[in-house]
Amino acid sequence: MGELERRRIEVGGVVQGVGFRPFIYNLAKRHGLSGFVLNDGKGALMEAQGAGAVLDLFVKAVRGEAPQLAKISFLHFSKIAPVENENIFRIAESLPSVAETTMVSPDTDVCDDCLAEMLNPADRRFLYPFINCTNCGPRYTIVRQTPYDRPYTSMSGFDMCPECRAEYEDPSNRRFHAQPNACQKCGPSLELLDARWTTVRGDPINKTVEFLNGGAIVAIKGVGGYHLACDALNVNAVRLLRERKVRKEKPFALMVRDLEAARGYFEISRAEEELLLSREKPIVLLKGKIELRGIAPGLVEHGLFLPNTPLQHLLFACGAPRVLVMTSGNISDEPIVFEDEGLKERLSDVADYFLTNNRPIVWRCDDSVVRVANGATAVVRRSRGFVPSAIQSGFSFPEILACGGDLKNVFCLAKGSLAIPGPHIGDLWNAEAFRSFKASIEHFKNVFRIEPKNVAVDMHPGYFSSNHGRSLGLPVTEVQHHHAHVASVMAENGLVGSVIGVALDGTGYGPDGTIWGGEVLICSYDSFKRAGHLPKIRIAGGDKSAKEPWRIGAAVLRHVFGDSALDLNYAGNIGVKKMEAVFSAISANVNCHDSTSAGRWFDAVSSILYVCQHNGFEGQAPMMLEAMADKVETGEFDFEIGSDGAVSFDETVRSLVVMAENGGDFGKISAMFHNTVARVVLRLCEKARAETGLKEVCLGGGVFQNQLLLSRTLRNLNDAGFKAFLPQNLPINDGCLSFGQAVIAAKTRRP
Ligand code: ZN
Ligand code: ZN
Ligand code: FE
């Protein structure tokens, strides 16, 4: 034995609620060390005593053998004076609130060990739907405050029975200090209610399965909120759900028992398989093999996820329909319902039954959505399973709150090396979403001990998110929408200096007071310059125009053909009167705005090709236009680019309309328009390169969720010697804005 040494070791990152202390305890025992480990405000703190060489091995193993869910962001150690007569290693009491940041683990899918126990008739948790351990179960959604200990979670109301307590206190047990630990005897339990709010007799799971098979709609409490479930193969049940949910066309997410069941209905690549099975269990967008009626009308992709709570596994094990609709429990555009209080009022017009339980959800967290695009994972919505993990960027942040945008809102809190995006909040014009936005920010400040001293907001004068940020009495950085899109991609890819940024988007407020959204920018973190943009169109009808693509179609045709547009077949189809009303509003400049939005251009073409005249959900018309495009067509339309980088689509529209009016192949026309936009992006990038010498191009904006457009754009850029960058862990849509804002504010704020 070498000389006795003692080391103080601090570990930060995601180390609470992931079985880290029992891991350390067992590791210390294996190495014959004495000392202690505890949770503090920064992460885990330990002191270990033994021979120097053994301590070296111990420290190495802390890093190398850490539990599955742990993410170590730093490990510091220092030598301290040995303690005499210490011969055990123990787990000590947590130290509450130290003024530093601590991380909480995201909620995780049930682990294989727990699943096996749950399905084993000899196990004491046989069929228990709240089974969990230090490797799995709810986390973020049950935490009221940190440190992550049972009294600070929504499990505080459940007293552990002697058996559970023994597991909880036994360092060699898989449930040692598993805060949500529970069993049938002492933990949460299910209750099935009918629409009159009376308890349904019998086993809640078997009864739920019976009702689902009978075509009923059941609201099922999950980890971050309620889902609405029904048999996806029962056309009547699906239609009923659409009617009651006031959701005419927006796709429904589906859930099947396992991968094998999924293969019956979907084309699944190796990469998609990995995403379906990943610990985060996101909804994965997949190509359907067969038409499932009423699920995703007119679209190619379906959202599918696999069971991720013990309860969902049990429903399938007990005979639930092969394919379940599992859509967010809400009406229309409201955020997902997560509170039991008010549940009846909110959902009793939609659901026939409610499968609920008495473990409160503290924080709402929607399902995440991902897809495989160009061979890589593209995050569409980053929420359950990912939140609240930090985005790595190598940046150093002041204590900052970035408010994001008003659509698909995600806020972001940052401090030091950490930037922590919040959950998907939704569209803030909805009062409940706005309430959730403000409450979740407070929660994050509290949990991560970040007290913002700076605020970053979108420069839009009317955004709820921006006005909230401006009202806080802190120094405000106003960030241009597309600058934020590009900066987010730059930071996620570790780029410095200047880049060419391409933002193809729905809408974003431009510094000239018009609506931008088809932009090529020369960007650095602290400034940007517009280098080119899609054609500017005057649009009438205010908010209605985004919902009704024909209004954009009419505006575009008027711009190109003047009043003779009224002679087109299109006008006859839409209604000459309606067209004239739009024309005169534009002539008189009543309720009009100018827009270069790429989203609106896709709306216009979708309308001109009669694909979609009403956006039932954001992006529907462009998505349907993409779905019908002939994917092998390589033709393009002509266009012009002015010396200032302003594009003209006059020629594009003329040729497109001639083809359409003469009964051309609409799949071909759609593809040619996609190809044209991809060519425009290339030309504008070439122009920017000629002026600046820059070769790096960052792509952002929700319109790039169009797979055909993205793949053509990437191919064009690569062929021309550009290096194109996409988001890594954040969505390409407005879900990335707050991170981009935080990055820009960190670089531009005055000290
Ligand atoms: Zn487990
Ligand atoms: Zn128990
Ligand atoms: Fe945007």
mmCIF file with all atom_site columns, C-alpha atoms in Angstrom, residues 384-571:
data_model
loop_
_atom_site.group_PDB
_atom_site.id
_atom_site.type_symbol
_atom_site.label_atom_id
_atom_site.label_alt_id
_atom_site.label_comp_id
_atom_site.label_asym_id
_atom_site.label_entity_id
_atom_site.label_seq_id
_atom_site.pdbx_PDB_ins_code
_atom_site.Cartn_x
_atom_site.Cartn_y
_atom_site.Cartn_z
_atom_site.occupancy
_atom_site.B_iso_or_equiv
_atom_site.pdbx_formal_charge
_atom_site.auth_seq_id
_atom_site.auth_comp_id
_atom_site.auth_asym_id
_atom_site.auth_atom_id
_atom_site.pdbx_PDB_model_num
ATOM 1   C CA . ARG A 1 384 ? -39.531 15.434 -24.124 1.00 0.00 ? 384 ARG A CA 1
ATOM 2   C CA . GLY A 1 385 ? -36.397 13.323 -23.754 1.00 0.00 ? 385 GLY A CA 1
ATOM 3   C CA . PHE A 1 386 ? -34.094 16.198 -24.754 1.00 0.00 ? 386 PHE A CA 1
ATOM 4   C CA . VAL A 1 387 ? -35.164 18.976 -22.403 1.00 0.00 ? 387 VAL A CA 1
ATOM 5   C CA . PRO A 1 388 ? -33.464 20.258 -20.282 1.00 0.00 ? 388 PRO A CA 1
ATOM 6   C CA . SER A 1 389 ? -30.070 19.198 -21.640 1.00 0.00 ? 389 SER A CA 1
ATOM 7   C CA . ALA A 1 390 ? -27.697 21.978 -22.698 1.00 0.00 ? 390 ALA A CA 1
ATOM 8   C CA . ILE A 1 391 ? -26.500 22.814 -26.210 1.00 0.00 ? 391 ILE A CA 1
ATOM 9   C CA . GLN A 1 392 ? -22.718 22.609 -26.474 1.00 0.00 ? 392 GLN A CA 1
ATOM 10  C CA . SER A 1 393 ? -21.181 25.493 -28.371 1.00 0.00 ? 393 SER A CA 1
ATOM 11  C CA . GLY A 1 394 ? -17.912 26.514 -26.775 1.00 0.00 ? 394 GLY A CA 1
ATOM 12  C CA . PHE A 1 395 ? -19.457 29.936 -26.103 1.00 0.00 ? 395 PHE A CA 1
ATOM 13  C CA . SER A 1 396 ? -19.185 31.798 -22.859 1.00 0.00 ? 396 SER A CA 1
ATOM 14  C CA . PHE A 1 397 ? -22.516 33.361 -21.986 1.00 0.00 ? 397 PHE A CA 1
ATOM 15  C CA . PRO A 1 398 ? -23.426 36.129 -19.606 1.00 0.00 ? 398 PRO A CA 1
ATOM 16  C CA . GLU A 1 399 ? -26.504 35.283 -17.539 1.00 0.00 ? 399 GLU A CA 1
ATOM 17  C CA . ILE A 1 400 ? -29.067 35.732 -20.234 1.00 0.00 ? 400 ILE A CA 1
ATOM 18  C CA . LEU A 1 401 ? -32.669 35.027 -21.160 1.00 0.00 ? 401 LEU A CA 1
ATOM 19  C CA . ALA A 1 402 ? -33.421 34.714 -24.873 1.00 0.00 ? 402 ALA A CA 1
ATOM 20  C CA . CYS A 1 403 ? -37.151 34.839 -25.578 1.00 0.00 ? 403 CYS A CA 1
ATOM 21  C CA . GLY A 1 404 ? -37.322 33.200 -29.033 1.00 0.00 ? 404 GLY A CA 1
ATOM 22  C CA . GLY A 1 405 ? -40.175 33.965 -31.427 1.00 0.00 ? 405 GLY A CA 1
ATOM 23  C CA . ASP A 1 406 ? -43.956 33.798 -31.242 1.00 0.00 ? 406 ASP A CA 1
ATOM 24  C CA . LEU A 1 407 ? -44.391 30.710 -33.407 1.00 0.00 ? 407 LEU A CA 1
ATOM 25  C CA . LYS A 1 408 ? -43.241 27.311 -32.093 1.00 0.00 ? 408 LYS A CA 1
ATOM 26  C CA . ASN A 1 409 ? -41.774 29.193 -29.168 1.00 0.00 ? 409 ASN A CA 1
ATOM 27  C CA . VAL A 1 410 ? -38.759 27.856 -27.322 1.00 0.00 ? 410 VAL A CA 1
ATOM 28  C CA . PHE A 1 411 ? -36.967 30.132 -24.878 1.00 0.00 ? 411 PHE A CA 1
ATOM 29  C CA . CYS A 1 412 ? -33.349 29.686 -23.826 1.00 0.00 ? 412 CYS A CA 1
ATOM 30  C CA . LEU A 1 413 ? -31.499 30.468 -20.621 1.00 0.00 ? 413 LEU A CA 1
ATOM 31  C CA . ALA A 1 414 ? -27.734 30.681 -20.709 1.00 0.00 ? 414 ALA A CA 1
ATOM 32  C CA . LYS A 1 415 ? -24.931 31.132 -18.248 1.00 0.00 ? 415 LYS A CA 1
ATOM 33  C CA . GLY A 1 416 ? -21.230 30.385 -18.551 1.00 0.00 ? 416 GLY A CA 1
ATOM 34  C CA . SER A 1 417 ? -20.717 27.492 -20.925 1.00 0.00 ? 417 SER A CA 1
ATOM 35  C CA . LEU A 1 418 ? -24.325 26.372 -20.722 1.00 0.00 ? 418 LEU A CA 1
ATOM 36  C CA . ALA A 1 419 ? -27.165 27.302 -23.053 1.00 0.00 ? 419 ALA A CA 1
ATOM 37  C CA . ILE A 1 420 ? -30.333 25.502 -22.010 1.00 0.00 ? 420 ILE A CA 1
ATOM 38  C CA . PRO A 1 421 ? -33.288 25.661 -24.395 1.00 0.00 ? 421 PRO A CA 1
ATOM 39  C CA . GLY A 1 422 ? -36.683 25.183 -22.776 1.00 0.00 ? 422 GLY A CA 1
ATOM 40  C CA . PRO A 1 423 ? -39.412 22.810 -23.936 1.00 0.00 ? 423 PRO A CA 1
ATOM 41  C CA . HIS A 1 424 ? -41.596 23.374 -26.985 1.00 0.00 ? 424 HIS A CA 1
ATOM 42  C CA . ILE A 1 425 ? -44.145 25.940 -25.797 1.00 0.00 ? 425 ILE A CA 1
ATOM 43  C CA . GLY A 1 426 ? -46.185 26.473 -28.956 1.00 0.00 ? 426 GLY A CA 1
ATOM 44  C CA . ASP A 1 427 ? -47.665 29.612 -30.491 1.00 0.00 ? 427 ASP A CA 1
ATOM 45  C CA . LEU A 1 428 ? -47.771 32.480 -28.036 1.00 0.00 ? 428 LEU A CA 1
ATOM 46  C CA . TRP A 1 429 ? -50.888 34.221 -29.266 1.00 0.00 ? 429 TRP A CA 1
ATOM 47  C CA . ASN A 1 430 ? -52.612 31.425 -27.422 1.00 0.00 ? 430 ASN A CA 1
ATOM 48  C CA . ALA A 1 431 ? -53.189 32.650 -23.847 1.00 0.00 ? 431 ALA A CA 1
ATOM 49  C CA . GLU A 1 432 ? -52.394 29.297 -22.228 1.00 0.00 ? 432 GLU A CA 1
ATOM 50  C CA . ALA A 1 433 ? -49.181 29.000 -24.219 1.00 0.00 ? 433 ALA A CA 1
ATOM 51  C CA . PHE A 1 434 ? -48.123 32.489 -23.182 1.00 0.00 ? 434 PHE A CA 1
ATOM 52  C CA . ARG A 1 435 ? -48.824 31.644 -19.533 1.00 0.00 ? 435 ARG A CA 1
ATOM 53  C CA . SER A 1 436 ? -46.747 28.489 -19.928 1.00 0.00 ? 436 SER A CA 1
ATOM 54  C CA . PHE A 1 437 ? -43.939 30.520 -21.543 1.00 0.00 ? 437 PHE A CA 1
ATOM 55  C CA . LYS A 1 438 ? -43.686 32.854 -18.547 1.00 0.00 ? 438 LYS A CA 1
ATOM 56  C CA . ALA A 1 439 ? -44.054 30.117 -15.923 1.00 0.00 ? 439 ALA A CA 1
ATOM 57  C CA . SER A 1 440 ? -41.497 27.829 -17.563 1.00 0.00 ? 440 SER A CA 1
ATOM 58  C CA . ILE A 1 441 ? -38.939 30.640 -17.721 1.00 0.00 ? 441 ILE A CA 1
ATOM 59  C CA . GLU A 1 442 ? -39.365 31.191 -13.967 1.00 0.00 ? 442 GLU A CA 1
ATOM 60  C CA . HIS A 1 443 ? -38.991 27.456 -13.367 1.00 0.00 ? 443 HIS A CA 1
ATOM 61  C CA . PHE A 1 444 ? -35.789 27.276 -15.393 1.00 0.00 ? 444 PHE A CA 1
ATOM 62  C CA . LYS A 1 445 ? -34.350 30.294 -13.577 1.00 0.00 ? 445 LYS A CA 1
ATOM 63  C CA . ASN A 1 446 ? -35.088 28.572 -10.299 1.00 0.00 ? 446 ASN A CA 1
ATOM 64  C CA . VAL A 1 447 ? -33.880 25.073 -11.192 1.00 0.00 ? 447 VAL A CA 1
ATOM 65  C CA . PHE A 1 448 ? -30.700 26.157 -12.955 1.00 0.00 ? 448 PHE A CA 1
ATOM 66  C CA . ARG A 1 449 ? -30.091 29.133 -10.689 1.00 0.00 ? 449 ARG A CA 1
ATOM 67  C CA . ILE A 1 450 ? -29.756 31.547 -13.543 1.00 0.00 ? 450 ILE A CA 1
ATOM 68  C CA . GLU A 1 451 ? -30.752 35.132 -12.823 1.00 0.00 ? 451 GLU A CA 1
ATOM 69  C CA . PRO A 1 452 ? -30.695 36.851 -16.227 1.00 0.00 ? 452 PRO A CA 1
ATOM 70  C CA . LYS A 1 453 ? -28.925 40.181 -16.377 1.00 0.00 ? 453 LYS A CA 1
ATOM 71  C CA . ASN A 1 454 ? -29.514 40.542 -20.127 1.00 0.00 ? 454 ASN A CA 1
ATOM 72  C CA . VAL A 1 455 ? -32.428 39.764 -22.396 1.00 0.00 ? 455 VAL A CA 1
ATOM 73  C CA . ALA A 1 456 ? -32.387 38.954 -26.102 1.00 0.00 ? 456 ALA A CA 1
ATOM 74  C CA . VAL A 1 457 ? -35.563 39.280 -28.156 1.00 0.00 ? 457 VAL A CA 1
ATOM 75  C CA . ASP A 1 458 ? -36.695 39.230 -31.769 1.00 0.00 ? 458 ASP A CA 1
ATOM 76  C CA . MET A 1 459 ? -36.807 42.798 -33.135 1.00 0.00 ? 459 MET A CA 1
ATOM 77  C CA . HIS A 1 460 ? -40.484 42.350 -34.076 1.00 0.00 ? 460 HIS A CA 1
ATOM 78  C CA . PRO A 1 461 ? -42.401 45.261 -32.510 1.00 0.00 ? 461 PRO A CA 1
ATOM 79  C CA . GLY A 1 462 ? -45.482 43.183 -31.728 1.00 0.00 ? 462 GLY A CA 1
ATOM 80  C CA . TYR A 1 463 ? -44.279 39.725 -30.683 1.00 0.00 ? 463 TYR A CA 1
ATOM 81  C CA . PHE A 1 464 ? -45.579 38.649 -27.263 1.00 0.00 ? 464 PHE A CA 1
ATOM 82  C CA . SER A 1 465 ? -42.211 37.048 -26.581 1.00 0.00 ? 465 SER A CA 1
ATOM 83  C CA . SER A 1 466 ? -40.330 40.253 -27.448 1.00 0.00 ? 466 SER A CA 1
ATOM 84  C CA . ASN A 1 467 ? -42.632 42.476 -25.421 1.00 0.00 ? 467 ASN A CA 1
ATOM 85  C CA . HIS A 1 468 ? -42.281 40.168 -22.446 1.00 0.00 ? 468 HIS A CA 1
ATOM 86  C CA . GLY A 1 469 ? -38.497 40.450 -22.713 1.00 0.00 ? 469 GLY A CA 1
ATOM 87  C CA . ARG A 1 470 ? -38.667 44.219 -23.064 1.00 0.00 ? 470 ARG A CA 1
ATOM 88  C CA . SER A 1 471 ? -40.862 44.477 -19.963 1.00 0.00 ? 471 SER A CA 1
ATOM 89  C CA . LEU A 1 472 ? -38.312 42.918 -17.617 1.00 0.00 ? 472 LEU A CA 1
ATOM 90  C CA . GLY A 1 473 ? -36.324 46.091 -16.995 1.00 0.00 ? 473 GLY A CA 1
ATOM 91  C CA . LEU A 1 474 ? -33.042 44.538 -18.149 1.00 0.00 ? 474 LEU A CA 1
ATOM 92  C CA . PRO A 1 475 ? -30.717 45.576 -20.979 1.00 0.00 ? 475 PRO A CA 1
ATOM 93  C CA . VAL A 1 476 ? -32.279 44.242 -24.183 1.00 0.00 ? 476 VAL A CA 1
ATOM 94  C CA . THR A 1 477 ? -30.568 43.036 -27.354 1.00 0.00 ? 477 THR A CA 1
ATOM 95  C CA . GLU A 1 478 ? -32.948 43.233 -30.319 1.00 0.00 ? 478 GLU A CA 1
ATOM 96  C CA . VAL A 1 479 ? -32.089 40.521 -32.838 1.00 0.00 ? 479 VAL A CA 1
ATOM 97  C CA . GLN A 1 480 ? -33.212 40.241 -36.444 1.00 0.00 ? 480 GLN A CA 1
ATOM 98  C CA . HIS A 1 481 ? -35.120 37.001 -37.003 1.00 0.00 ? 481 HIS A CA 1
ATOM 99  C CA . HIS A 1 482 ? -32.982 35.557 -39.807 1.00 0.00 ? 482 HIS A CA 1
ATOM 100 C CA . HIS A 1 483 ? -29.752 36.701 -38.237 1.00 0.00 ? 483 HIS A CA 1
ATOM 101 C CA . ALA A 1 484 ? -30.772 34.543 -35.257 1.00 0.00 ? 484 ALA A CA 1
ATOM 102 C CA . HIS A 1 485 ? -31.517 31.575 -37.551 1.00 0.00 ? 485 HIS A CA 1
ATOM 103 C CA . VAL A 1 486 ? -28.067 31.788 -39.118 1.00 0.00 ? 486 VAL A CA 1
ATOM 104 C CA . ALA A 1 487 ? -26.190 32.504 -35.863 1.00 0.00 ? 487 ALA A CA 1
ATOM 105 C CA . SER A 1 488 ? -27.761 29.432 -34.292 1.00 0.00 ? 488 SER A CA 1
ATOM 106 C CA . VAL A 1 489 ? -26.440 27.224 -37.091 1.00 0.00 ? 489 VAL A CA 1
ATOM 107 C CA . MET A 1 490 ? -23.020 28.932 -36.930 1.00 0.00 ? 490 MET A CA 1
ATOM 108 C CA . ALA A 1 491 ? -22.690 28.355 -33.188 1.00 0.00 ? 491 ALA A CA 1
ATOM 109 C CA . GLU A 1 492 ? -23.873 24.758 -33.296 1.00 0.00 ? 492 GLU A CA 1
ATOM 110 C CA . ASN A 1 493 ? -21.215 24.066 -35.928 1.00 0.00 ? 493 ASN A CA 1
ATOM 111 C CA . GLY A 1 494 ? -18.481 25.999 -34.136 1.00 0.00 ? 494 GLY A CA 1
ATOM 112 C CA . LEU A 1 495 ? -18.033 28.514 -36.965 1.00 0.00 ? 495 LEU A CA 1
ATOM 113 C CA . VAL A 1 496 ? -16.358 31.860 -36.355 1.00 0.00 ? 496 VAL A CA 1
ATOM 114 C CA . GLY A 1 497 ? -15.875 34.980 -38.482 1.00 0.00 ? 497 GLY A CA 1
ATOM 115 C CA . SER A 1 498 ? -18.319 35.513 -41.332 1.00 0.00 ? 498 SER A CA 1
ATOM 116 C CA . VAL A 1 499 ? -20.479 33.132 -43.348 1.00 0.00 ? 499 VAL A CA 1
ATOM 117 C CA . ILE A 1 500 ? -23.130 33.254 -46.021 1.00 0.00 ? 500 ILE A CA 1
ATOM 118 C CA . GLY A 1 501 ? -26.473 32.652 -44.357 1.00 0.00 ? 501 GLY A CA 1
ATOM 119 C CA . VAL A 1 502 ? -29.518 31.415 -46.255 1.00 0.00 ? 502 VAL A CA 1
ATOM 120 C CA . ALA A 1 503 ? -32.794 31.746 -44.361 1.00 0.00 ? 503 ALA A CA 1
ATOM 121 C CA . LEU A 1 504 ? -35.898 30.453 -46.136 1.00 0.00 ? 504 LEU A CA 1
ATOM 122 C CA . ASP A 1 505 ? -38.705 30.950 -43.731 1.00 0.00 ? 505 ASP A CA 1
ATOM 123 C CA . GLY A 1 506 ? -42.338 31.724 -43.074 1.00 0.00 ? 506 GLY A CA 1
ATOM 124 C CA . THR A 1 507 ? -42.137 35.197 -41.657 1.00 0.00 ? 507 THR A CA 1
ATOM 125 C CA . GLY A 1 508 ? -39.620 37.308 -39.807 1.00 0.00 ? 508 GLY A CA 1
ATOM 126 C CA . TYR A 1 509 ? -39.584 41.024 -39.160 1.00 0.00 ? 509 TYR A CA 1
ATOM 127 C CA . GLY A 1 510 ? -37.087 42.889 -41.322 1.00 0.00 ? 510 GLY A CA 1
ATOM 128 C CA . PRO A 1 511 ? -35.269 46.038 -40.203 1.00 0.00 ? 511 PRO A CA 1
ATOM 129 C CA . ASP A 1 512 ? -36.983 47.925 -43.061 1.00 0.00 ? 512 ASP A CA 1
ATOM 130 C CA . GLY A 1 513 ? -40.395 47.152 -41.578 1.00 0.00 ? 513 GLY A CA 1
ATOM 131 C CA . THR A 1 514 ? -41.346 44.628 -44.264 1.00 0.00 ? 514 THR A CA 1
ATOM 132 C CA . ILE A 1 515 ? -41.717 40.900 -43.708 1.00 0.00 ? 515 ILE A CA 1
ATOM 133 C CA . TRP A 1 516 ? -38.592 38.972 -44.625 1.00 0.00 ? 516 TRP A CA 1
ATOM 134 C CA . GLY A 1 517 ? -38.293 35.253 -45.190 1.00 0.00 ? 517 GLY A CA 1
ATOM 135 C CA . GLY A 1 518 ? -36.350 34.510 -48.358 1.00 0.00 ? 518 GLY A CA 1
ATOM 136 C CA . GLU A 1 519 ? -32.970 35.917 -47.392 1.00 0.00 ? 519 GLU A CA 1
ATOM 137 C CA . VAL A 1 520 ? -29.323 35.518 -48.210 1.00 0.00 ? 520 VAL A CA 1
ATOM 138 C CA . LEU A 1 521 ? -27.247 37.333 -45.607 1.00 0.00 ? 521 LEU A CA 1
ATOM 139 C CA . ILE A 1 522 ? -23.575 37.931 -44.981 1.00 0.00 ? 522 ILE A CA 1
ATOM 140 C CA . CYS A 1 523 ? -23.443 37.135 -41.284 1.00 0.00 ? 523 CYS A CA 1
ATOM 141 C CA . SER A 1 524 ? -21.108 37.255 -38.371 1.00 0.00 ? 524 SER A CA 1
ATOM 142 C CA . TYR A 1 525 ? -22.250 36.940 -34.771 1.00 0.00 ? 525 TYR A CA 1
ATOM 143 C CA . ASP A 1 526 ? -22.336 40.680 -34.275 1.00 0.00 ? 526 ASP A CA 1
ATOM 144 C CA . SER A 1 527 ? -23.649 41.906 -37.611 1.00 0.00 ? 527 SER A CA 1
ATOM 145 C CA . PHE A 1 528 ? -25.356 40.981 -40.846 1.00 0.00 ? 528 PHE A CA 1
ATOM 146 C CA . LYS A 1 529 ? -25.933 42.456 -44.280 1.00 0.00 ? 529 LYS A CA 1
ATOM 147 C CA . ARG A 1 530 ? -28.634 41.509 -46.762 1.00 0.00 ? 530 ARG A CA 1
ATOM 148 C CA . ALA A 1 531 ? -26.983 40.139 -49.910 1.00 0.00 ? 531 ALA A CA 1
ATOM 149 C CA . GLY A 1 532 ? -30.047 38.941 -51.768 1.00 0.00 ? 532 GLY A CA 1
ATOM 150 C CA . HIS A 1 533 ? -33.663 38.012 -51.341 1.00 0.00 ? 533 HIS A CA 1
ATOM 151 C CA . LEU A 1 534 ? -36.666 36.400 -53.026 1.00 0.00 ? 534 LEU A CA 1
ATOM 152 C CA . PRO A 1 535 ? -39.077 38.692 -54.890 1.00 0.00 ? 535 PRO A CA 1
ATOM 153 C CA . LYS A 1 536 ? -41.036 41.088 -52.753 1.00 0.00 ? 536 LYS A CA 1
ATOM 154 C CA . ILE A 1 537 ? -44.790 40.657 -53.069 1.00 0.00 ? 537 ILE A CA 1
ATOM 155 C CA . ARG A 1 538 ? -47.492 42.966 -51.772 1.00 0.00 ? 538 ARG A CA 1
ATOM 156 C CA . ILE A 1 539 ? -49.981 40.795 -49.909 1.00 0.00 ? 539 ILE A CA 1
ATOM 157 C CA . ALA A 1 540 ? -53.492 41.789 -48.820 1.00 0.00 ? 540 ALA A CA 1
ATOM 158 C CA . GLY A 1 541 ? -55.548 40.311 -46.021 1.00 0.00 ? 541 GLY A CA 1
ATOM 159 C CA . GLY A 1 542 ? -53.249 40.513 -42.993 1.00 0.00 ? 542 GLY A CA 1
ATOM 160 C CA . ASP A 1 543 ? -53.248 37.343 -40.882 1.00 0.00 ? 543 ASP A CA 1
ATOM 161 C CA . LYS A 1 544 ? -55.801 35.706 -43.159 1.00 0.00 ? 544 LYS A CA 1
ATOM 162 C CA . SER A 1 545 ? -53.253 35.611 -45.981 1.00 0.00 ? 545 SER A CA 1
ATOM 163 C CA . ALA A 1 546 ? -51.072 33.069 -44.192 1.00 0.00 ? 546 ALA A CA 1
ATOM 164 C CA . LYS A 1 547 ? -54.107 30.782 -43.796 1.00 0.00 ? 547 LYS A CA 1
ATOM 165 C CA . GLU A 1 548 ? -55.442 31.211 -47.320 1.00 0.00 ? 548 GLU A CA 1
ATOM 166 C CA . PRO A 1 549 ? -52.851 30.549 -50.025 1.00 0.00 ? 549 PRO A CA 1
ATOM 167 C CA . TRP A 1 550 ? -55.204 31.716 -52.803 1.00 0.00 ? 550 TRP A CA 1
ATOM 168 C CA . ARG A 1 551 ? -54.750 35.280 -51.491 1.00 0.00 ? 551 ARG A CA 1
ATOM 169 C CA . ILE A 1 552 ? -51.034 34.957 -52.190 1.00 0.00 ? 552 ILE A CA 1
ATOM 170 C CA . GLY A 1 553 ? -51.673 33.211 -55.500 1.00 0.00 ? 553 GLY A CA 1
ATOM 171 C CA . ALA A 1 554 ? -53.918 36.120 -56.536 1.00 0.00 ? 554 ALA A CA 1
ATOM 172 C CA . ALA A 1 555 ? -51.341 38.706 -55.409 1.00 0.00 ? 555 ALA A CA 1
ATOM 173 C CA . VAL A 1 556 ? -48.571 36.987 -57.370 1.00 0.00 ? 556 VAL A CA 1
ATOM 174 C CA . LEU A 1 557 ? -50.691 36.710 -60.531 1.00 0.00 ? 557 LEU A CA 1
ATOM 175 C CA . ARG A 1 558 ? -51.732 40.370 -60.285 1.00 0.00 ? 558 ARG A CA 1
ATOM 176 C CA . HIS A 1 559 ? -48.077 41.347 -59.885 1.00 0.00 ? 559 HIS A CA 1
ATOM 177 C CA . VAL A 1 560 ? -47.110 39.473 -63.076 1.00 0.00 ? 560 VAL A CA 1
ATOM 178 C CA . PHE A 1 561 ? -50.190 39.765 -65.311 1.00 0.00 ? 561 PHE A CA 1
ATOM 179 C CA . GLY A 1 562 ? -52.018 42.810 -63.973 1.00 0.00 ? 562 GLY A CA 1
ATOM 180 C CA . ASP A 1 563 ? -55.786 42.764 -64.494 1.00 0.00 ? 563 ASP A CA 1
ATOM 181 C CA . SER A 1 564 ? -55.522 40.204 -67.297 1.00 0.00 ? 564 SER A CA 1
ATOM 182 C CA . ALA A 1 565 ? -54.934 37.655 -64.505 1.00 0.00 ? 565 ALA A CA 1
ATOM 183 C CA . LEU A 1 566 ? -58.717 37.745 -64.130 1.00 0.00 ? 566 LEU A CA 1
ATOM 184 C CA . ASP A 1 567 ? -59.011 36.002 -67.509 1.00 0.00 ? 567 ASP A CA 1
ATOM 185 C CA . LEU A 1 568 ? -57.033 32.957 -66.374 1.00 0.00 ? 568 LEU A CA 1
ATOM 186 C CA . ASN A 1 569 ? -58.759 29.639 -65.657 1.00 0.00 ? 569 ASN A CA 1
ATOM 187 C CA . TYR A 1 570 ? -57.367 30.053 -62.171 1.00 0.00 ? 570 TYR A CA 1
ATOM 188 C CA . ALA A 1 571 ? -59.506 33.153 -61.582 1.00 0.00 ? 571 ALA A CA 1
#
